[in-house]
Coordinates of C-alpha atoms and ligand atoms in Angstrom, one line a residue:
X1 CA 32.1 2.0 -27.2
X2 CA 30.6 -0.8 -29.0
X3 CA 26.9 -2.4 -27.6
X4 CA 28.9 -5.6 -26.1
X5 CA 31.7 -3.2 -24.6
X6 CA 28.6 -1.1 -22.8
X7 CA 27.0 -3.8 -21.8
X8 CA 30.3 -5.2 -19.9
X9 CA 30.6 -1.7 -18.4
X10 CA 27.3 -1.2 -17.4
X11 CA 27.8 -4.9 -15.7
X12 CA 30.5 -3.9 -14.1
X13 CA 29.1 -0.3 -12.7
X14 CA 26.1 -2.3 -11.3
X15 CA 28.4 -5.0 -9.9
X16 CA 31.0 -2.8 -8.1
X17 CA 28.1 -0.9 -6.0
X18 CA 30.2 -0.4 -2.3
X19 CA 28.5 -2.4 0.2
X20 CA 25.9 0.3 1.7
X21 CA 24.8 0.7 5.6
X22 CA 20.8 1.0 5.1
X23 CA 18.8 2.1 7.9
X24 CA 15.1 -0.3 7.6
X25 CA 12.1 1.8 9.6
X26 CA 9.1 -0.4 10.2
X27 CA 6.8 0.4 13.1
X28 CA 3.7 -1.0 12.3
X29 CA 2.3 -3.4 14.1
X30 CA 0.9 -5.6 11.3
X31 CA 2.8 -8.4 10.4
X32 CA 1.3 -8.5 6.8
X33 CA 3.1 -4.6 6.6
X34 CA 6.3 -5.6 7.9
X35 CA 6.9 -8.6 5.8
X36 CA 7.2 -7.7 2.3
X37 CA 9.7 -5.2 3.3
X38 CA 12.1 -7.7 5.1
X39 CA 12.4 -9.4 1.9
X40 CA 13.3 -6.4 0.0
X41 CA 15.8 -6.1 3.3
X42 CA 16.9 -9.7 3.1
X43 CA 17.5 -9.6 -0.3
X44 CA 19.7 -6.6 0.1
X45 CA 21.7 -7.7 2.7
X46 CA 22.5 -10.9 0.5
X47 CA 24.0 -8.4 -2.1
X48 CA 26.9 -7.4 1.0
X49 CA 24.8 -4.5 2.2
X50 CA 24.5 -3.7 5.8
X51 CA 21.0 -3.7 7.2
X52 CA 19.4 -2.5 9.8
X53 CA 15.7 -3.4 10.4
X54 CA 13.6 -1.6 13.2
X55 CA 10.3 -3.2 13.5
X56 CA 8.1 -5.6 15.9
X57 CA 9.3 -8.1 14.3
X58 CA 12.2 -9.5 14.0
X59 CA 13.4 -12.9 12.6
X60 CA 14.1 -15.7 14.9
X61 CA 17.0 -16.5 12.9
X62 CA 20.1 -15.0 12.8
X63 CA 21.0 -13.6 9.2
X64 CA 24.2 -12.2 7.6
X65 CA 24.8 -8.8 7.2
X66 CA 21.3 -7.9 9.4
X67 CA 20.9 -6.7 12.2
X68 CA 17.2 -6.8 13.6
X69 CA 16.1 -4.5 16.4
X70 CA 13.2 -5.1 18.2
X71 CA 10.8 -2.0 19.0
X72 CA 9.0 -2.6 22.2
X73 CA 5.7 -2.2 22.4
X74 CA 4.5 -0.9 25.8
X75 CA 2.0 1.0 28.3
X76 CA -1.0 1.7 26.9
X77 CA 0.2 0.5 23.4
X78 CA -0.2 -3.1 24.5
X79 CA -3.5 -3.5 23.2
X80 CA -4.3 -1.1 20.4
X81 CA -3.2 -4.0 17.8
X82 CA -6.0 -6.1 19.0
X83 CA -8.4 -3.6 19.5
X84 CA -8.0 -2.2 15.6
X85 CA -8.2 -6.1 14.7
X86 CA -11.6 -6.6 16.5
X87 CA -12.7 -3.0 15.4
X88 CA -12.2 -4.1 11.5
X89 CA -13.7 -7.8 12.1
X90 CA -16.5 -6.0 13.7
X91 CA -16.5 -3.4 10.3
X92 CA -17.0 -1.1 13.1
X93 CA -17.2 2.7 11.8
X94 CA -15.2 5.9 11.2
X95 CA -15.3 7.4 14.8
X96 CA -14.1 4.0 16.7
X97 CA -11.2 3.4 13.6
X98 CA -9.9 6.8 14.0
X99 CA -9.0 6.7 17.1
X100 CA -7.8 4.0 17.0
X101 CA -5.2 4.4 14.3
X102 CA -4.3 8.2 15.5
X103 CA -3.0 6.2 18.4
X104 CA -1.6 3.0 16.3
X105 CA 0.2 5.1 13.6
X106 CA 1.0 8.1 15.3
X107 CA 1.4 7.7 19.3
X108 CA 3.1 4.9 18.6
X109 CA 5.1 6.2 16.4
X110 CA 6.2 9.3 18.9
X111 CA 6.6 7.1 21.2
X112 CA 9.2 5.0 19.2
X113 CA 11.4 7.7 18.3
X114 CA 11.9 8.8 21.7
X115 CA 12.6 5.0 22.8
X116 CA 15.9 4.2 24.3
X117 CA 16.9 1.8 21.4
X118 CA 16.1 4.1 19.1
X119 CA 17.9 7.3 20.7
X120 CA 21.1 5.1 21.2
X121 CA 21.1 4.4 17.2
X122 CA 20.4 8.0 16.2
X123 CA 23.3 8.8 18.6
X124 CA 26.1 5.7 17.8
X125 CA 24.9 4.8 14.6
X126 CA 25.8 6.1 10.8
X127 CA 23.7 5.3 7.3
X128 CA 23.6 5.8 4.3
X129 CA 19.9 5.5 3.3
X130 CA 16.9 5.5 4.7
X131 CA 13.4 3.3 4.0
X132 CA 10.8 4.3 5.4
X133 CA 7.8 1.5 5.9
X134 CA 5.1 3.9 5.1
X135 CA 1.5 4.1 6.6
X136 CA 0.6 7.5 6.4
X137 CA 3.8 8.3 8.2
X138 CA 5.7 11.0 6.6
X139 CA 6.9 11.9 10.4
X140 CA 9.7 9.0 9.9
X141 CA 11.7 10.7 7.0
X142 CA 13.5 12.9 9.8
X143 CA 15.7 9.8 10.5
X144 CA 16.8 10.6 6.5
X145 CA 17.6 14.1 7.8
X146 CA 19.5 13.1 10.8
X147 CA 21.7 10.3 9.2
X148 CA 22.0 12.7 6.1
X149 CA 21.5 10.6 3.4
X150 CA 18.9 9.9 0.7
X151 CA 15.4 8.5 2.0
X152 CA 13.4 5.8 0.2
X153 CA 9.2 5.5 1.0
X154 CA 8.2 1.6 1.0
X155 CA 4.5 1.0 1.2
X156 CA 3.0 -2.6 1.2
X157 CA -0.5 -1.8 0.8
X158 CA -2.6 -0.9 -2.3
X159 CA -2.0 2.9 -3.9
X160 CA -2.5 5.0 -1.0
X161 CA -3.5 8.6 -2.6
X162 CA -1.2 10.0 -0.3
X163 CA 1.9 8.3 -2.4
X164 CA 0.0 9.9 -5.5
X165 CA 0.4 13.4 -3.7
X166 CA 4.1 12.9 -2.5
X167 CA 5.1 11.9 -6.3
X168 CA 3.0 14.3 -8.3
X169 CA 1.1 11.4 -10.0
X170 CA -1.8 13.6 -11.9
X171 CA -5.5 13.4 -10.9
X172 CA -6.9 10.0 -12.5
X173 CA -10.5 9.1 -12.5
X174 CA -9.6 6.4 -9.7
X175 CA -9.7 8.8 -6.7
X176 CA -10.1 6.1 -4.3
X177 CA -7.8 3.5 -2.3
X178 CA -6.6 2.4 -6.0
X179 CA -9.2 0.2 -7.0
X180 CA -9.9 1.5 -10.7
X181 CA -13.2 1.3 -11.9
X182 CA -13.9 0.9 -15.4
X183 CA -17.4 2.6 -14.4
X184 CA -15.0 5.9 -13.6
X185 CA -14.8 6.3 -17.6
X186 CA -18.0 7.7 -19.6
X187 CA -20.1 7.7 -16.9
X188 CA -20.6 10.8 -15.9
X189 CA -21.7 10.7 -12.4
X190 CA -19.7 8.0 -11.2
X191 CA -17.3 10.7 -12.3
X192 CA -18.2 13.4 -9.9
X193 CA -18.7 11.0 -7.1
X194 CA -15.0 9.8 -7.7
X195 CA -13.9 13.8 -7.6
X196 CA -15.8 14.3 -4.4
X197 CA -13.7 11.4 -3.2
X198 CA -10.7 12.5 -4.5
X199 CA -11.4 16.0 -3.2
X200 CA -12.4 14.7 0.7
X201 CA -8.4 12.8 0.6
X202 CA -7.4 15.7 -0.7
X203 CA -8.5 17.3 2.7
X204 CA -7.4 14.1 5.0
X205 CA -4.2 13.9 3.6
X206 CA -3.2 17.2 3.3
X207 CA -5.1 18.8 6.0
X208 CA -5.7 16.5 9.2
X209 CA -3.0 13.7 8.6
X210 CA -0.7 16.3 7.1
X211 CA -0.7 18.5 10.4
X212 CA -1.3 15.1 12.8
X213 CA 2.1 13.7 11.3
X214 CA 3.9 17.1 10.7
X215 CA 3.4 17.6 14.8
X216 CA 5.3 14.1 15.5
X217 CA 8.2 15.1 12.6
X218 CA 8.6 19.0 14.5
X219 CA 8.8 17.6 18.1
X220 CA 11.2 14.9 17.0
X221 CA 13.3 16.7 14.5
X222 CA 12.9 20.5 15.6
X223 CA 13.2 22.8 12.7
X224 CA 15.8 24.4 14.7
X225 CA 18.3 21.5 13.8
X226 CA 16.6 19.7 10.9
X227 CA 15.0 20.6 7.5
X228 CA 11.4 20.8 7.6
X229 CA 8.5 18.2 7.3
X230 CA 7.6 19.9 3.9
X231 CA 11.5 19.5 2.7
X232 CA 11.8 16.1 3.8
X233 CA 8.8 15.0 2.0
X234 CA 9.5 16.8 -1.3
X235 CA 13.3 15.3 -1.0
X236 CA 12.1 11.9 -1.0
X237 CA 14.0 9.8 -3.7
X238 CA 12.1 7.1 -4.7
X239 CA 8.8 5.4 -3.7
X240 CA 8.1 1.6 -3.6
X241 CA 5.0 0.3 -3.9
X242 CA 4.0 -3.4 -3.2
X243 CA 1.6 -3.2 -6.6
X244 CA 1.6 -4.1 -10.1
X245 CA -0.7 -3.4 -12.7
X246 CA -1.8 -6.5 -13.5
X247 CA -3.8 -6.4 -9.7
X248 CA -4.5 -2.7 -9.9
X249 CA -4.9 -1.7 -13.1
X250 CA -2.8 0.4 -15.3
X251 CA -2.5 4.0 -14.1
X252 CA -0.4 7.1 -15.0
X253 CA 3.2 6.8 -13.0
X254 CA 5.7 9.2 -12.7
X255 CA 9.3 7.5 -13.2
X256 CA 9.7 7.6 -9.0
X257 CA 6.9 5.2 -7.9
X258 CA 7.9 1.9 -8.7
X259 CA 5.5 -0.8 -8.4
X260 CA 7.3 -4.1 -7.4
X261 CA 3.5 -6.1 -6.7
X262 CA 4.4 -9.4 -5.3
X263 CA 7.4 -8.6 -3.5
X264 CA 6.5 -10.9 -0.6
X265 CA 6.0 -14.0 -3.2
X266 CA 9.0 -16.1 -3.5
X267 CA 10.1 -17.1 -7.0
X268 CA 10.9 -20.3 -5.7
X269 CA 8.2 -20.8 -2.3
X270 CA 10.5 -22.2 0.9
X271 CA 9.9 -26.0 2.0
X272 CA 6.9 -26.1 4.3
X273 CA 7.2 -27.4 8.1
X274 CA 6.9 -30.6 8.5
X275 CA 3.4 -30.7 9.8
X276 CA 1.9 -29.0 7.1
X277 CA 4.1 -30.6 4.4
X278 CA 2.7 -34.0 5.5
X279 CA -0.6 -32.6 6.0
X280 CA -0.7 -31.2 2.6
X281 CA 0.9 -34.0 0.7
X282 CA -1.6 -36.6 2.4
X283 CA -4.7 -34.5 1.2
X284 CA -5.4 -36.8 -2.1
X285 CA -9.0 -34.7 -2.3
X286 CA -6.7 -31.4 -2.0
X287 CA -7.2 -28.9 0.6
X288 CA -8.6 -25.1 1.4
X289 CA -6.6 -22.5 2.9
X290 CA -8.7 -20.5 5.8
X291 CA -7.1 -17.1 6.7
X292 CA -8.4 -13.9 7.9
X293 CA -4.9 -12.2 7.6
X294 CA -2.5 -10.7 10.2
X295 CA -5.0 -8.0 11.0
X296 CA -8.8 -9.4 11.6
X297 CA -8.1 -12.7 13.3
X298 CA -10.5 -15.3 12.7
X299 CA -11.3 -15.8 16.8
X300 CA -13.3 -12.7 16.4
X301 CA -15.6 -14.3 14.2
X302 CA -19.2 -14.5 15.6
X303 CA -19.7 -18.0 17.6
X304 CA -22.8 -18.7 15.6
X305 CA -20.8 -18.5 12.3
X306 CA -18.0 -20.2 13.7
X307 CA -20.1 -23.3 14.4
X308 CA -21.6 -23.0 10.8
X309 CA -18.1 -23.3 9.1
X310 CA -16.4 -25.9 11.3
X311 CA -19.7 -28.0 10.2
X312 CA -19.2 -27.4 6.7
X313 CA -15.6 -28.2 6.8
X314 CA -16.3 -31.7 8.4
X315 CA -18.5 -33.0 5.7
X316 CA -15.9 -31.8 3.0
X317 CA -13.6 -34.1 1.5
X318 CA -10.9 -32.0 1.3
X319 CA -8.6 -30.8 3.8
X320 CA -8.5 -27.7 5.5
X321 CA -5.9 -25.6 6.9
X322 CA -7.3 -22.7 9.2
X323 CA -5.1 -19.8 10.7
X324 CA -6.7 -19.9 14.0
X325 CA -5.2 -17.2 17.2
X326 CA -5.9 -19.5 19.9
X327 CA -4.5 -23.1 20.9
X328 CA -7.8 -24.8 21.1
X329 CA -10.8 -24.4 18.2
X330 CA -13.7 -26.6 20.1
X331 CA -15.5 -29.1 17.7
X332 CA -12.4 -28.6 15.4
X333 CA -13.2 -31.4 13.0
X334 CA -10.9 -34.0 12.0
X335 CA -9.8 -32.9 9.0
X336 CA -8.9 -29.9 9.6
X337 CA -5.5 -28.4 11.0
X338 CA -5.2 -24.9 13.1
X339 CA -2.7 -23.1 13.2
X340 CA -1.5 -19.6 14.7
X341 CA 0.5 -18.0 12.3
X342 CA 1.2 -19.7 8.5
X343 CA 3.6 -19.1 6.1
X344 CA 0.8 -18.5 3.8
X345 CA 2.5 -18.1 0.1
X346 CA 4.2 -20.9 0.8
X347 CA 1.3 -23.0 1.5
X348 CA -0.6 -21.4 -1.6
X349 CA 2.1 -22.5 -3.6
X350 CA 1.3 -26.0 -3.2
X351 CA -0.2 -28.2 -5.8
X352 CA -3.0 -29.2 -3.5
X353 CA -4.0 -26.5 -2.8
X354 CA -7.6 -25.8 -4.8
X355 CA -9.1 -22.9 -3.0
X356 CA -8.2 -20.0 -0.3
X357 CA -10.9 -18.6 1.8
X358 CA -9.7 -14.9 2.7
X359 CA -10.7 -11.9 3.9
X360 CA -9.5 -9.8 0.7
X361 CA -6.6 -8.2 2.7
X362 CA -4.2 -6.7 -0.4
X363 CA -1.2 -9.1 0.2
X364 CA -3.2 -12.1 0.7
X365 CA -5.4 -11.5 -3.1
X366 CA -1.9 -10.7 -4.8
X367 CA -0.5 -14.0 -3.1
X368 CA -3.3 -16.4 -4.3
X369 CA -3.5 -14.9 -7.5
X370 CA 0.5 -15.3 -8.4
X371 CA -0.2 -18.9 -7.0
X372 CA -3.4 -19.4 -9.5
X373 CA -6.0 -20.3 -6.3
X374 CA -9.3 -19.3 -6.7
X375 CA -10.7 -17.2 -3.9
X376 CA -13.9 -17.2 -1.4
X377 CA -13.8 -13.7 -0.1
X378 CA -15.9 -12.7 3.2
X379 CA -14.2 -9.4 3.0
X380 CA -14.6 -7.4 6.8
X381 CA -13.9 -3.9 6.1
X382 CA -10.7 -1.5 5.4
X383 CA -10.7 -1.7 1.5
X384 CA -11.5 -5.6 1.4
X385 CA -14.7 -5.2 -0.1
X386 CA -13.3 -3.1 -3.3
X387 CA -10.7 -6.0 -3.1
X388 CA -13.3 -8.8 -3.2
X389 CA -15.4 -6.8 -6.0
X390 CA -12.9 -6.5 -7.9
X391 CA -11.8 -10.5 -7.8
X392 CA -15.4 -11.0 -8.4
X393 CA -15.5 -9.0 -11.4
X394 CA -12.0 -10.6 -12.8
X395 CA -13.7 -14.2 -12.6
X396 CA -11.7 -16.0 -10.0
X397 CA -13.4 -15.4 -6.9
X398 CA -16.8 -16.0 -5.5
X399 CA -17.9 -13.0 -2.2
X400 CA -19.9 -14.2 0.4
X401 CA -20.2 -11.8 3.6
X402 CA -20.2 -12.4 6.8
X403 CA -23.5 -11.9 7.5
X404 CA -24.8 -13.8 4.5
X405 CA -23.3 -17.3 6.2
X406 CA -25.3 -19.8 6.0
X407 CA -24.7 -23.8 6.2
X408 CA -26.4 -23.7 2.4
X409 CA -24.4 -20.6 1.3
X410 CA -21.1 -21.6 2.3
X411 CA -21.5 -25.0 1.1
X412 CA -22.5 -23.5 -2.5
X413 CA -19.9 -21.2 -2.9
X414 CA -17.0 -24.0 -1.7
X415 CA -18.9 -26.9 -4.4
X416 CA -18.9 -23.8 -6.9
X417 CA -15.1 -22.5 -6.5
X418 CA -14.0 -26.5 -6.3
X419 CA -16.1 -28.0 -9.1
X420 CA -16.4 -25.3 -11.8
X421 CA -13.2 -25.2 -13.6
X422 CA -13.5 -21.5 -14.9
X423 CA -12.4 -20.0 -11.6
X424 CA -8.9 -22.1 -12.1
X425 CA -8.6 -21.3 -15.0
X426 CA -9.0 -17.6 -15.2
X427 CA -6.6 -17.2 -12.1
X428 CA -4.0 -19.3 -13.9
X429 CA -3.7 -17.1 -17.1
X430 CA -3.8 -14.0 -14.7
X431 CA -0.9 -16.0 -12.6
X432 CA 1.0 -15.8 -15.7
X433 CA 0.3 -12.2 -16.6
X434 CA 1.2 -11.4 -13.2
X435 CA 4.6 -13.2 -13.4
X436 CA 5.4 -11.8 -17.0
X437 CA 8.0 -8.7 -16.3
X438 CA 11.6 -7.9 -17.1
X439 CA 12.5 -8.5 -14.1
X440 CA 10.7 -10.3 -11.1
X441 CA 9.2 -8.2 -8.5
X442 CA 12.1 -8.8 -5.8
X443 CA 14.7 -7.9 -8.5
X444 CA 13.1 -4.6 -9.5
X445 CA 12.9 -3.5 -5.8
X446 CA 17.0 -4.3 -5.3
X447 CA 17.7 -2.9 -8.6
X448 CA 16.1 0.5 -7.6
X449 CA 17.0 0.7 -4.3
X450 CA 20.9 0.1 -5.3
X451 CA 20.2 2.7 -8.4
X452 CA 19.6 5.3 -5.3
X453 CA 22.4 4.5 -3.7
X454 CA 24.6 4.6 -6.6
X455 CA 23.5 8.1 -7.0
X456 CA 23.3 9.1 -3.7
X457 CA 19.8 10.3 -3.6
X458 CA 17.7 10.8 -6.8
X459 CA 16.6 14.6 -7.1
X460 CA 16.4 14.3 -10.9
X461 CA 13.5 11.9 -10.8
X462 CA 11.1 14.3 -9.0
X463 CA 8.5 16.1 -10.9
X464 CA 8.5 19.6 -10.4
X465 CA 4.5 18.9 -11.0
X466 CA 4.6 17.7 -7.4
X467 CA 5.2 20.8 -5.4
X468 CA 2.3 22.4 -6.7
X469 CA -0.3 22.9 -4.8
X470 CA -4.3 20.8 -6.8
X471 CA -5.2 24.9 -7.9
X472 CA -2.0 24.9 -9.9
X473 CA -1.8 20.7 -10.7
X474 CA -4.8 20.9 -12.3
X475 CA -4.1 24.3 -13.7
X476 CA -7.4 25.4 -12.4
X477 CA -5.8 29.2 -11.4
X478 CA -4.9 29.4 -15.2
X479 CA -8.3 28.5 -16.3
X480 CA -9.6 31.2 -13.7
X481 CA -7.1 33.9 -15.4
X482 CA -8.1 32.9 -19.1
X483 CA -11.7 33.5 -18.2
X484 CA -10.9 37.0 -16.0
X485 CA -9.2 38.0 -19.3
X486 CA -11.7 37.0 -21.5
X487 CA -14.0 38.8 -19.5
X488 CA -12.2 41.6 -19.2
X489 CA -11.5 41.9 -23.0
X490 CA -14.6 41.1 -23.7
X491 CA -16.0 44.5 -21.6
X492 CA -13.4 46.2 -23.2
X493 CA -14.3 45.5 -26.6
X494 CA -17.9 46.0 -25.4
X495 CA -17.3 49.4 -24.6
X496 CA -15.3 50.4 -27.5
X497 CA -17.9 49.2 -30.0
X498 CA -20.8 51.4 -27.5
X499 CA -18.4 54.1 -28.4
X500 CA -18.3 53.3 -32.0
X501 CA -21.7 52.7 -32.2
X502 CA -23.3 55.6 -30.2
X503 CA -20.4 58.4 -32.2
X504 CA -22.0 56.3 -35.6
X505 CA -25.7 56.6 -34.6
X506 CA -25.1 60.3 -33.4
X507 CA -23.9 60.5 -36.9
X508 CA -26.5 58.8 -38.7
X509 CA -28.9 61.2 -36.5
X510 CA -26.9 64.4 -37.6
X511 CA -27.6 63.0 -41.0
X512 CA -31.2 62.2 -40.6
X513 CA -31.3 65.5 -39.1
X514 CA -29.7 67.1 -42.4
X515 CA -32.2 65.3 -44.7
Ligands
LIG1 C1 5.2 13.0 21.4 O1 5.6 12.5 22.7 C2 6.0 13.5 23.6 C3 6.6 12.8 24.8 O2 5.8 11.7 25.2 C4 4.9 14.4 23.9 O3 5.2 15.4 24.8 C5 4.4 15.0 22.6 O4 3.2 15.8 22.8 C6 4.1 13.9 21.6 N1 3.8 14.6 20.3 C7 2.7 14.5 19.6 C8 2.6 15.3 18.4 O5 1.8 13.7 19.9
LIG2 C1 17.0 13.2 -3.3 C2 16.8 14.7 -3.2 O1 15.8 15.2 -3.6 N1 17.8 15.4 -2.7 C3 17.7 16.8 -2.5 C4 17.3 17.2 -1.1 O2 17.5 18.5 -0.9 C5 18.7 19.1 -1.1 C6 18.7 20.5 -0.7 O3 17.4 21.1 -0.7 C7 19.1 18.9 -2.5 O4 20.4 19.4 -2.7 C8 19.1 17.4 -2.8 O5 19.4 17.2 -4.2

């Protein structure tokens, strides 16, 4: 076969994939999760495939070929979304998060499975992959087992290490949430500190999260009648992750973690509504984007702060649009527009837009950065901070923390991001680093999704590496054994030559002896 004559075949393989029924399992309650993943699921169901999307969340509209199913959220559930929001705005500690999230992530999560809606599609229903919205919830790849079919791990947040462990990816110097540090390399401390990190995940992922999420995939999928958590986990196909080197730096990757970063950024962004188009097109001084995320909402930020930025807003020139959870904002100055949810890469993608104050949530960095807008970051907590750091360190962001607001602070860090052209330009050239890939992000994510399908299921991308346990990974039993027999060899040989040399001195004695 000639290079043209492959090329028309390979065309025509890709092209003549059989419309698929795919099984979409979201249940987090974060908006900023959920989204990336719908466009990965909207994209797909363009292609002909037949989607099914369980989340919180479903679109308003109708689409083709999609069938959104809404998971209620009830009982004592009601509130935990609000109270994890308040408990990051507040950077409030380990011991009020954790419970927190056990009860977010996993309750939740038990509790969906055994829902009604969800019963009466694990009974009536029939798929032929699974994709798993992941937040430390291994638990949900029993739906792969009960449908029978391959299973795909989607996670929209920055390398979790947990992803690192499913895949096999080896021990890098970057033991935490993903951010690498440039400090890991030659210094020799920050590398222990990084393998004490490394080494505590180790022992939440695999110990308390393992056995917390294990308990939820055993009393939904008994072992009786499914394959085991540990199965399910190591028969994962593929994992997507919502990151790209250019944001996270380059890594070792095994060929089964794909990074499609960007995935929620449309090539082309969608028209604006009206009331923001106008808004925006009117704002001859250009405008600021305010946003706290999906997750910390910007009502919970302290009254006295509140009052300082409405009152550096009004004496700005520019515009400014605010994602604000509440109807009212009292002493909202004129130019400035609230609103409760925004369709925020759109509104990034406009050309008047010159800054975007952020909290440093993951989605929201990669989203100005593919736009080219500078960022203020008051990062909250969760790993915002390392985010903000690490924008600071790139040159197109300026941090300023909560507690450090002050009229005079704010107002210098807005005059600095909006007058000194450096900050523009250093986030356009990494806008177009960003963008520069074979194929875009959304592309890379159907292509890889489809190549899993094709092959129903993708065994012969994992590593064997990855069912060993960090002794054996890191070959640290071998290293043990060289040293037992080096040891051992090296009494050996001590007692041959005590031998040797006792016989030889009894000899030279004898001899002495003689003379
Ligand atoms: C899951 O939910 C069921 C029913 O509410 C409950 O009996 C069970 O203990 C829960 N499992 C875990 C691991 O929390
Ligand atoms: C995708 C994948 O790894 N599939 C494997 C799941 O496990 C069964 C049996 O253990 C294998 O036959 C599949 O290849």
């Amino acid at each position: 076969m000639n290079g043209n004559a492959l090329g028309i075949f390979i065309l025509i393989v890709i092209a003549s994939i059989d419309c698929s029924r795919i099984l979409f399992v979201q249940p987090s309650m974060s908006k900023s999760h959920v989204m990336p993943l719908q466009t990965l699921a909207k994209d797909l169901a363009k292609r002909g495939h037949e989607i099914t999307f369980l989340s919180i969340f479903p679109f308003d509209k109708k689409i083709e070929n999609y069938r959104d199913i809404k998971l209620e959220v009830k009982g004592e559930y009601v509130n935990v979304f609000e109270e994890v929001g308040k408990a990051i705005s507040e950077g409030a500690g380990l011991s009020k998060m954790i419970p927190l999230m056990n009860k977010m992530i996993y309750g939740f999560g038990n509790e969906t499975i055994q829902s009604p809606t969800v019963q009466k599609i694990m009974n009536e229903d029939q798929f032929d992959l699974v994709v798993v919205g992941y937040f430390v919830s291994e638990f949900l790849l029993g739906f792969a087992d009960h449908f029978n079919c391959p299973s795909i791990i989607f996670s929209s947040g920055n390398h979790v290490a947990s992803l690192n462990f499913i895949v096999g990816n080896p021990l890098s110097p970057d033991g935490t949430f993903g951010d690498v540090t440039d400090s890991a390399v030659g210094n020799f401390i920050n590398k222990v500190k990084i393998f004490l990190v490394y080494t505590i995940q180790l022992a939440v992922f695999k110990g308390l999260l393992y056995y917390r999420s294990k308990s939820i995939y055993d009393y939904n999928f008994p072992p009786d009648r499914y394959r085991s958590y540990d199965e399910m986990i190591r028969n994962v196909s593929l994992v997507l992750v919502n990151t790209h080197f250019t944001s996270s730096g380059p890594r070792p990757l095994l060929p089964n973690l794909v990074e499609v970063g960007g995935l929620q950024v449309k090539p082309n962004p969608a028209p604006l509504p009206e009331d923001l188009k106008t808004f925006l097109d009117d704002a001859k001084d250009g405008a600021i984007l305010f946003s706290f995320g999906s997750n910390a909402k910007s009502i919970y930020i302290p009254e006295d702060k509140q009052k300082i930025i409405l009152k550096v807003f009004s004496k700005l020139k520019q515009r400014v649009i605010m994602k604000w959870e509440s109807d009212v904002l009292p002493g909202k100055p004129k130019n400035v527009l609230i609103s409760k949810w925004l369709p925020q890469d759109d509104i990034l993608a406009h050309p008047n837009i010159k800054a975007f104050i952020s909290h440093c949530g993951y989605g929201g960095v990669i989203e100005a950065k593919s736009n080219g807008v500078p960022i203020i970051g008051i990062p909250l907590g969760a790993d915002q901070k390392g985010n903000a750091d690490k924008i600071v360190e790139e040159g197109w962001a300026v941090r300023l923390d909560m507690t450090d607001i002050t009229e005079e602070s704010l107002t210098n860090a807005l005059k600095e991001i909006l007058s000194n052209p450096k900050y523009r330009d250093i986030v356009g050239k990494q806008a177009i680093l960003a963008k520069d890939r074979p194929m875009n992000a959304q592309d890379t994510a159907v292509y890889w999704v489809e190549y899993v399908l094709r092959h129903n299921g993708a065994p012969h991308l994992h590593y064997p590496g990855a069912d060993l346990n960090f002794f054996q990974a890191n070959s640290i039993d071998v290293i043990l054994f060289i040293f037992a027999v080096i040891y051992a060899a090296f009494k050996v040989i001590k007692l041959i030559c005590g031998f040797i040399f006792c016989r030889s001195k009894k000899g030279s004695n004898e001899k002495l002896k003689r003379n």
